[in-house]
């Protein structure tokens, strides 16, 4: 049986956590990463190459796994800079994840182990849903966002594009989180969050702005 070819982008913890599942289902000829410290190295026998080499893998699909509280807002740019059509990006779900047949999951999206995605959830392109997150009915997640481990998103909540939802956060039903917002670890979100805002705490409140340096 010929396995599909998959090229992950970003040798980070996000890849390490999912690697065994990816390796079991795909042929992985390379990992793309521009960090000069990784040049010429290998991970589990797979060579690490710069992103400029993407064009060499004409039959492969790609999966961008770059994303942290420091880099989440550039995920969209990284994907766009590859210049690849949408259909060249894989849609991946760990075998232990439970995804409703009534949910819609975008291209380039990775759903990690133990995740539950219930009915009518809408997950955009290039979203990372980390282990044991729960997305309830009619939830919407915008493109390029990252939902951390153990996050609970209640019914009808809307998370915009390019957002970062920290591990263990809980989001009340019907809440809207604007594009580019960051929700801190363990935050309990009971009010809408404006685009670009950083919130934390229980209940979640905007963090004070740092004085200009």
Short mmCIF file of the C-alpha atoms (twelve columns), coordinates in Angstrom:
data_MODEL
# 
_entry.id   MODEL 
# 
loop_
_atom_site.group_PDB 
_atom_site.id 
_atom_site.type_symbol 
_atom_site.label_atom_id 
_atom_site.label_alt_id 
_atom_site.label_comp_id 
_atom_site.label_asym_id 
_atom_site.label_seq_id 
_atom_site.Cartn_x 
_atom_site.Cartn_y 
_atom_site.Cartn_z 
_atom_site.pdbx_PDB_model_num 
ATOM 1   C CA . UNK A 1   0.000   0.000  0.000  1 
ATOM 2   C CA . UNK A 2   1.409   3.367  -1.035 1 
ATOM 3   C CA . UNK A 3   1.224   5.932  1.742  1 
ATOM 4   C CA . UNK A 4   0.549   9.603  0.929  1 
ATOM 5   C CA . UNK A 5   3.537   11.932 1.112  1 
ATOM 6   C CA . UNK A 6   3.453   14.621 3.784  1 
ATOM 7   C CA . UNK A 7   6.015   17.367 4.457  1 
ATOM 8   C CA . UNK A 8   5.618   19.062 7.861  1 
ATOM 9   C CA . UNK A 9   6.686   22.682 8.257  1 
ATOM 10  C CA . UNK A 10  8.353   23.645 11.524 1 
ATOM 11  C CA . UNK A 11  10.415  21.359 13.749 1 
ATOM 12  C CA . UNK A 12  8.818   22.412 17.014 1 
ATOM 13  C CA . UNK A 13  7.023   20.790 19.909 1 
ATOM 14  C CA . UNK A 14  3.864   20.899 17.813 1 
ATOM 15  C CA . UNK A 15  5.473   18.494 15.342 1 
ATOM 16  C CA . UNK A 16  7.091   16.319 17.998 1 
ATOM 17  C CA . UNK A 17  3.712   15.698 19.661 1 
ATOM 18  C CA . UNK A 18  2.099   14.603 16.406 1 
ATOM 19  C CA . UNK A 19  5.047   12.969 14.661 1 
ATOM 20  C CA . UNK A 20  4.344   9.321  15.499 1 
ATOM 21  C CA . UNK A 21  0.785   9.611  14.223 1 
ATOM 22  C CA . UNK A 22  1.926   11.354 11.041 1 
ATOM 23  C CA . UNK A 23  4.686   8.819  10.444 1 
ATOM 24  C CA . UNK A 24  2.277   5.903  10.822 1 
ATOM 25  C CA . UNK A 25  -0.005  7.193  8.075  1 
ATOM 26  C CA . UNK A 26  2.358   9.042  5.708  1 
ATOM 27  C CA . UNK A 27  5.710   8.937  4.024  1 
ATOM 28  C CA . UNK A 28  7.672   11.908 5.413  1 
ATOM 29  C CA . UNK A 29  10.632  12.701 3.121  1 
ATOM 30  C CA . UNK A 30  11.637  15.955 4.853  1 
ATOM 31  C CA . UNK A 31  10.801  18.530 7.482  1 
ATOM 32  C CA . UNK A 32  11.011  22.180 6.404  1 
ATOM 33  C CA . UNK A 33  12.434  24.681 8.885  1 
ATOM 34  C CA . UNK A 34  14.447  27.880 8.339  1 
ATOM 35  C CA . UNK A 35  16.084  27.930 11.778 1 
ATOM 36  C CA . UNK A 36  19.836  27.988 10.961 1 
ATOM 37  C CA . UNK A 37  20.524  25.868 14.041 1 
ATOM 38  C CA . UNK A 38  18.650  22.996 12.424 1 
ATOM 39  C CA . UNK A 39  20.391  23.190 9.042  1 
ATOM 40  C CA . UNK A 40  21.805  19.822 8.040  1 
ATOM 41  C CA . UNK A 41  20.228  17.986 10.971 1 
ATOM 42  C CA . UNK A 42  17.747  15.137 11.110 1 
ATOM 43  C CA . UNK A 43  14.773  14.327 13.297 1 
ATOM 44  C CA . UNK A 44  13.949  10.629 13.674 1 
ATOM 45  C CA . UNK A 45  16.009  10.054 10.538 1 
ATOM 46  C CA . UNK A 46  14.128  12.682 8.501  1 
ATOM 47  C CA . UNK A 47  16.284  15.477 7.021  1 
ATOM 48  C CA . UNK A 48  15.537  19.078 7.985  1 
ATOM 49  C CA . UNK A 49  15.592  21.398 4.967  1 
ATOM 50  C CA . UNK A 50  14.881  25.121 4.402  1 
ATOM 51  C CA . UNK A 51  11.396  26.181 3.337  1 
ATOM 52  C CA . UNK A 52  12.754  27.216 -0.056 1 
ATOM 53  C CA . UNK A 53  13.047  23.495 -0.897 1 
ATOM 54  C CA . UNK A 54  9.251   23.014 -0.826 1 
ATOM 55  C CA . UNK A 55  9.029   23.049 -4.624 1 
ATOM 56  C CA . UNK A 56  11.089  19.836 -4.767 1 
ATOM 57  C CA . UNK A 57  8.207   17.823 -3.310 1 
ATOM 58  C CA . UNK A 58  5.775   18.009 -6.184 1 
ATOM 59  C CA . UNK A 59  3.535   15.137 -5.079 1 
ATOM 60  C CA . UNK A 60  3.511   15.988 -1.388 1 
ATOM 61  C CA . UNK A 61  1.006   17.714 0.797  1 
ATOM 62  C CA . UNK A 62  2.162   20.107 3.478  1 
ATOM 63  C CA . UNK A 63  1.200   20.843 7.070  1 
ATOM 64  C CA . UNK A 64  2.327   24.006 8.878  1 
ATOM 65  C CA . UNK A 65  2.956   23.210 12.549 1 
ATOM 66  C CA . UNK A 66  4.676   26.470 13.476 1 
ATOM 67  C CA . UNK A 67  2.788   28.261 16.225 1 
ATOM 68  C CA . UNK A 68  3.341   29.506 19.761 1 
ATOM 69  C CA . UNK A 69  2.374   32.521 21.872 1 
ATOM 70  C CA . UNK A 70  5.274   34.333 20.185 1 
ATOM 71  C CA . UNK A 71  4.723   33.328 16.569 1 
ATOM 72  C CA . UNK A 72  0.984   32.691 16.147 1 
ATOM 73  C CA . UNK A 73  0.316   35.943 14.293 1 
ATOM 74  C CA . UNK A 74  2.758   35.066 11.490 1 
ATOM 75  C CA . UNK A 75  1.351   31.604 10.691 1 
ATOM 76  C CA . UNK A 76  -0.742  33.048 7.883  1 
ATOM 77  C CA . UNK A 77  2.233   34.789 6.302  1 
ATOM 78  C CA . UNK A 78  4.358   31.636 6.469  1 
ATOM 79  C CA . UNK A 79  1.682   29.670 4.639  1 
ATOM 80  C CA . UNK A 80  1.099   32.415 2.060  1 
ATOM 81  C CA . UNK A 81  4.808   32.757 1.317  1 
ATOM 82  C CA . UNK A 82  4.940   29.133 0.194  1 
ATOM 83  C CA . UNK A 83  2.750   30.091 -2.752 1 
ATOM 84  C CA . UNK A 84  0.969   26.735 -2.792 1 
ATOM 85  C CA . UNK A 85  -2.693  26.200 -3.699 1 
ATOM 86  C CA . UNK A 86  -5.054  25.389 -0.834 1 
ATOM 87  C CA . UNK A 87  -5.470  21.764 -1.872 1 
ATOM 88  C CA . UNK A 88  -1.740  21.093 -1.374 1 
ATOM 89  C CA . UNK A 89  -2.204  21.282 2.391  1 
ATOM 90  C CA . UNK A 90  -3.151  18.181 4.359  1 
ATOM 91  C CA . UNK A 91  -6.064  17.841 6.764  1 
ATOM 92  C CA . UNK A 92  -4.926  15.629 9.667  1 
ATOM 93  C CA . UNK A 93  -6.718  14.212 12.711 1 
ATOM 94  C CA . UNK A 94  -5.085  11.922 15.293 1 
ATOM 95  C CA . UNK A 95  -6.809  8.510  15.397 1 
ATOM 96  C CA . UNK A 96  -7.964  9.149  18.966 1 
ATOM 97  C CA . UNK A 97  -9.696  12.435 18.095 1 
ATOM 98  C CA . UNK A 98  -13.476 12.435 17.798 1 
ATOM 99  C CA . UNK A 99  -14.725 14.668 14.994 1 
ATOM 100 C CA . UNK A 100 -18.432 14.854 14.253 1 
ATOM 101 C CA . UNK A 101 -19.500 14.040 10.710 1 
ATOM 102 C CA . UNK A 102 -21.459 17.311 10.891 1 
ATOM 103 C CA . UNK A 103 -18.316 19.362 11.580 1 
ATOM 104 C CA . UNK A 104 -16.350 21.123 8.855  1 
ATOM 105 C CA . UNK A 105 -12.536 21.096 9.027  1 
ATOM 106 C CA . UNK A 106 -10.355 23.208 6.743  1 
ATOM 107 C CA . UNK A 107 -7.256  22.328 4.738  1 
ATOM 108 C CA . UNK A 108 -3.928  22.468 6.532  1 
ATOM 109 C CA . UNK A 109 -5.617  21.876 9.894  1 
ATOM 110 C CA . UNK A 110 -4.255  19.438 12.485 1 
ATOM 111 C CA . UNK A 111 -6.400  17.938 15.234 1 
ATOM 112 C CA . UNK A 112 -4.324  16.337 17.978 1 
ATOM 113 C CA . UNK A 113 -4.946  13.330 20.205 1 
ATOM 114 C CA . UNK A 114 -7.960  13.260 22.463 1 
ATOM 115 C CA . UNK A 115 -9.667  16.262 20.835 1 
ATOM 116 C CA . UNK A 116 -13.466 16.353 20.596 1 
ATOM 117 C CA . UNK A 117 -15.112 18.346 17.810 1 
ATOM 118 C CA . UNK A 118 -18.899 18.211 18.016 1 
ATOM 119 C CA . UNK A 119 -21.728 18.910 15.598 1 
ATOM 120 C CA . UNK A 120 -21.718 21.919 13.294 1 
ATOM 121 C CA . UNK A 121 -18.322 23.161 14.461 1 
ATOM 122 C CA . UNK A 122 -16.518 25.087 11.726 1 
ATOM 123 C CA . UNK A 123 -12.729 25.019 11.817 1 
ATOM 124 C CA . UNK A 124 -10.883 27.152 9.262  1 
ATOM 125 C CA . UNK A 125 -7.750  26.433 7.256  1 
ATOM 126 C CA . UNK A 126 -4.374  25.957 8.981  1 
ATOM 127 C CA . UNK A 127 -5.754  25.686 12.517 1 
ATOM 128 C CA . UNK A 128 -3.981  23.684 15.237 1 
ATOM 129 C CA . UNK A 129 -6.235  22.089 17.863 1 
ATOM 130 C CA . UNK A 130 -3.980  20.720 20.589 1 
ATOM 131 C CA . UNK A 131 -4.511  17.609 22.773 1 
ATOM 132 C CA . UNK A 132 -7.792  17.121 24.648 1 
ATOM 133 C CA . UNK A 133 -9.386  20.392 23.550 1 
ATOM 134 C CA . UNK A 134 -13.194 20.309 23.310 1 
ATOM 135 C CA . UNK A 135 -15.030 22.318 20.647 1 
ATOM 136 C CA . UNK A 136 -18.768 22.230 21.272 1 
ATOM 137 C CA . UNK A 137 -21.656 22.633 18.830 1 
ATOM 138 C CA . UNK A 138 -21.673 25.523 16.373 1 
ATOM 139 C CA . UNK A 139 -18.232 26.787 17.385 1 
ATOM 140 C CA . UNK A 140 -16.282 28.686 14.718 1 
ATOM 141 C CA . UNK A 141 -12.466 28.869 14.629 1 
ATOM 142 C CA . UNK A 142 -10.879 31.254 12.119 1 
ATOM 143 C CA . UNK A 143 -7.945  30.460 9.861  1 
ATOM 144 C CA . UNK A 144 -4.410  30.103 11.268 1 
ATOM 145 C CA . UNK A 145 -5.533  30.079 14.907 1 
ATOM 146 C CA . UNK A 146 -4.091  27.821 17.591 1 
ATOM 147 C CA . UNK A 147 -6.266  26.252 20.305 1 
ATOM 148 C CA . UNK A 148 -4.162  24.992 23.207 1 
ATOM 149 C CA . UNK A 149 -4.321  21.725 25.114 1 
ATOM 150 C CA . UNK A 150 -7.359  21.188 27.304 1 
ATOM 151 C CA . UNK A 151 -9.216  24.264 26.056 1 
ATOM 152 C CA . UNK A 152 -13.021 24.168 26.299 1 
ATOM 153 C CA . UNK A 153 -14.950 26.259 23.797 1 
ATOM 154 C CA . UNK A 154 -18.667 26.285 24.589 1 
ATOM 155 C CA . UNK A 155 -21.463 26.229 22.031 1 
ATOM 156 C CA . UNK A 156 -21.747 29.017 19.499 1 
ATOM 157 C CA . UNK A 157 -18.513 30.746 20.492 1 
ATOM 158 C CA . UNK A 158 -16.574 32.383 17.669 1 
ATOM 159 C CA . UNK A 159 -12.785 32.603 17.604 1 
ATOM 160 C CA . UNK A 160 -11.364 34.813 14.879 1 
ATOM 161 C CA . UNK A 161 -8.424  34.301 12.550 1 
ATOM 162 C CA . UNK A 162 -4.810  34.384 13.778 1 
ATOM 163 C CA . UNK A 163 -5.738  33.851 17.440 1 
ATOM 164 C CA . UNK A 164 -3.933  32.003 20.224 1 
ATOM 165 C CA . UNK A 165 -5.984  30.317 22.953 1 
ATOM 166 C CA . UNK A 166 -3.687  29.222 25.779 1 
ATOM 167 C CA . UNK A 167 -3.825  25.777 27.360 1 
ATOM 168 C CA . UNK A 168 -6.631  25.169 29.819 1 
ATOM 169 C CA . UNK A 169 -8.650  28.239 28.862 1 
ATOM 170 C CA . UNK A 170 -12.460 28.090 28.945 1 
ATOM 171 C CA . UNK A 171 -14.641 30.206 26.660 1 
ATOM 172 C CA . UNK A 172 -18.304 30.796 27.476 1 
ATOM 173 C CA . UNK A 173 -21.016 30.011 24.970 1 
ATOM 174 C CA . UNK A 174 -21.745 32.711 22.424 1 
ATOM 175 C CA . UNK A 175 -18.546 34.674 23.095 1 
ATOM 176 C CA . UNK A 176 -16.697 36.319 20.197 1 
ATOM 177 C CA . UNK A 177 -12.899 36.569 20.223 1 
ATOM 178 C CA . UNK A 178 -11.601 38.974 17.605 1 
ATOM 179 C CA . UNK A 179 -8.890  38.360 15.043 1 
ATOM 180 C CA . UNK A 180 -5.334  38.299 16.354 1 
ATOM 181 C CA . UNK A 181 -6.319  38.055 20.033 1 
ATOM 182 C CA . UNK A 182 -4.395  36.081 22.653 1 
ATOM 183 C CA . UNK A 183 -6.139  34.335 25.557 1 
ATOM 184 C CA . UNK A 184 -3.771  33.359 28.365 1 
ATOM 185 C CA . UNK A 185 -3.394  29.907 29.898 1 
ATOM 186 C CA . UNK A 186 -6.255  28.961 32.189 1 
ATOM 187 C CA . UNK A 187 -8.247  32.103 31.404 1 
ATOM 188 C CA . UNK A 188 -12.032 32.027 31.799 1 
ATOM 189 C CA . UNK A 189 -13.514 34.159 29.043 1 
ATOM 190 C CA . UNK A 190 -17.014 35.438 29.857 1 
ATOM 191 C CA . UNK A 191 -17.008 38.629 27.746 1 
ATOM 192 C CA . UNK A 192 -16.185 39.311 24.113 1 
ATOM 193 C CA . UNK A 193 -12.509 39.948 23.349 1 
ATOM 194 C CA . UNK A 194 -11.625 42.727 20.896 1 
ATOM 195 C CA . UNK A 195 -9.326  42.057 17.931 1 
ATOM 196 C CA . UNK A 196 -5.645  42.032 18.876 1 
ATOM 197 C CA . UNK A 197 -6.351  42.120 22.612 1 
ATOM 198 C CA . UNK A 198 -4.431  40.040 25.175 1 
ATOM 199 C CA . UNK A 199 -6.542  38.757 28.078 1 
ATOM 200 C CA . UNK A 200 -5.821  36.541 31.075 1 
ATOM 201 C CA . UNK A 201 -7.260  35.551 34.437 1 
ATOM 202 C CA . UNK A 202 -10.587 34.406 35.890 1 
ATOM 203 C CA . UNK A 203 -12.619 36.146 34.686 1 
ATOM 204 C CA . UNK A 204 -10.388 37.110 31.774 1 
ATOM 205 C CA . UNK A 205 -9.424  40.790 31.662 1 
ATOM 206 C CA . UNK A 206 -7.179  42.773 29.318 1 
ATOM 207 C CA . UNK A 207 -3.579  42.842 30.417 1 
ATOM 208 C CA . UNK A 208 -2.133  46.305 31.078 1 
ATOM 209 C CA . UNK A 209 -0.138  47.681 28.196 1 
ATOM 210 C CA . UNK A 210 3.584   47.790 28.713 1 
ATOM 211 C CA . UNK A 211 5.103   51.271 28.785 1 
ATOM 212 C CA . UNK A 212 6.994   52.231 25.638 1 
ATOM 213 C CA . UNK A 213 10.701  51.461 25.867 1 
# 
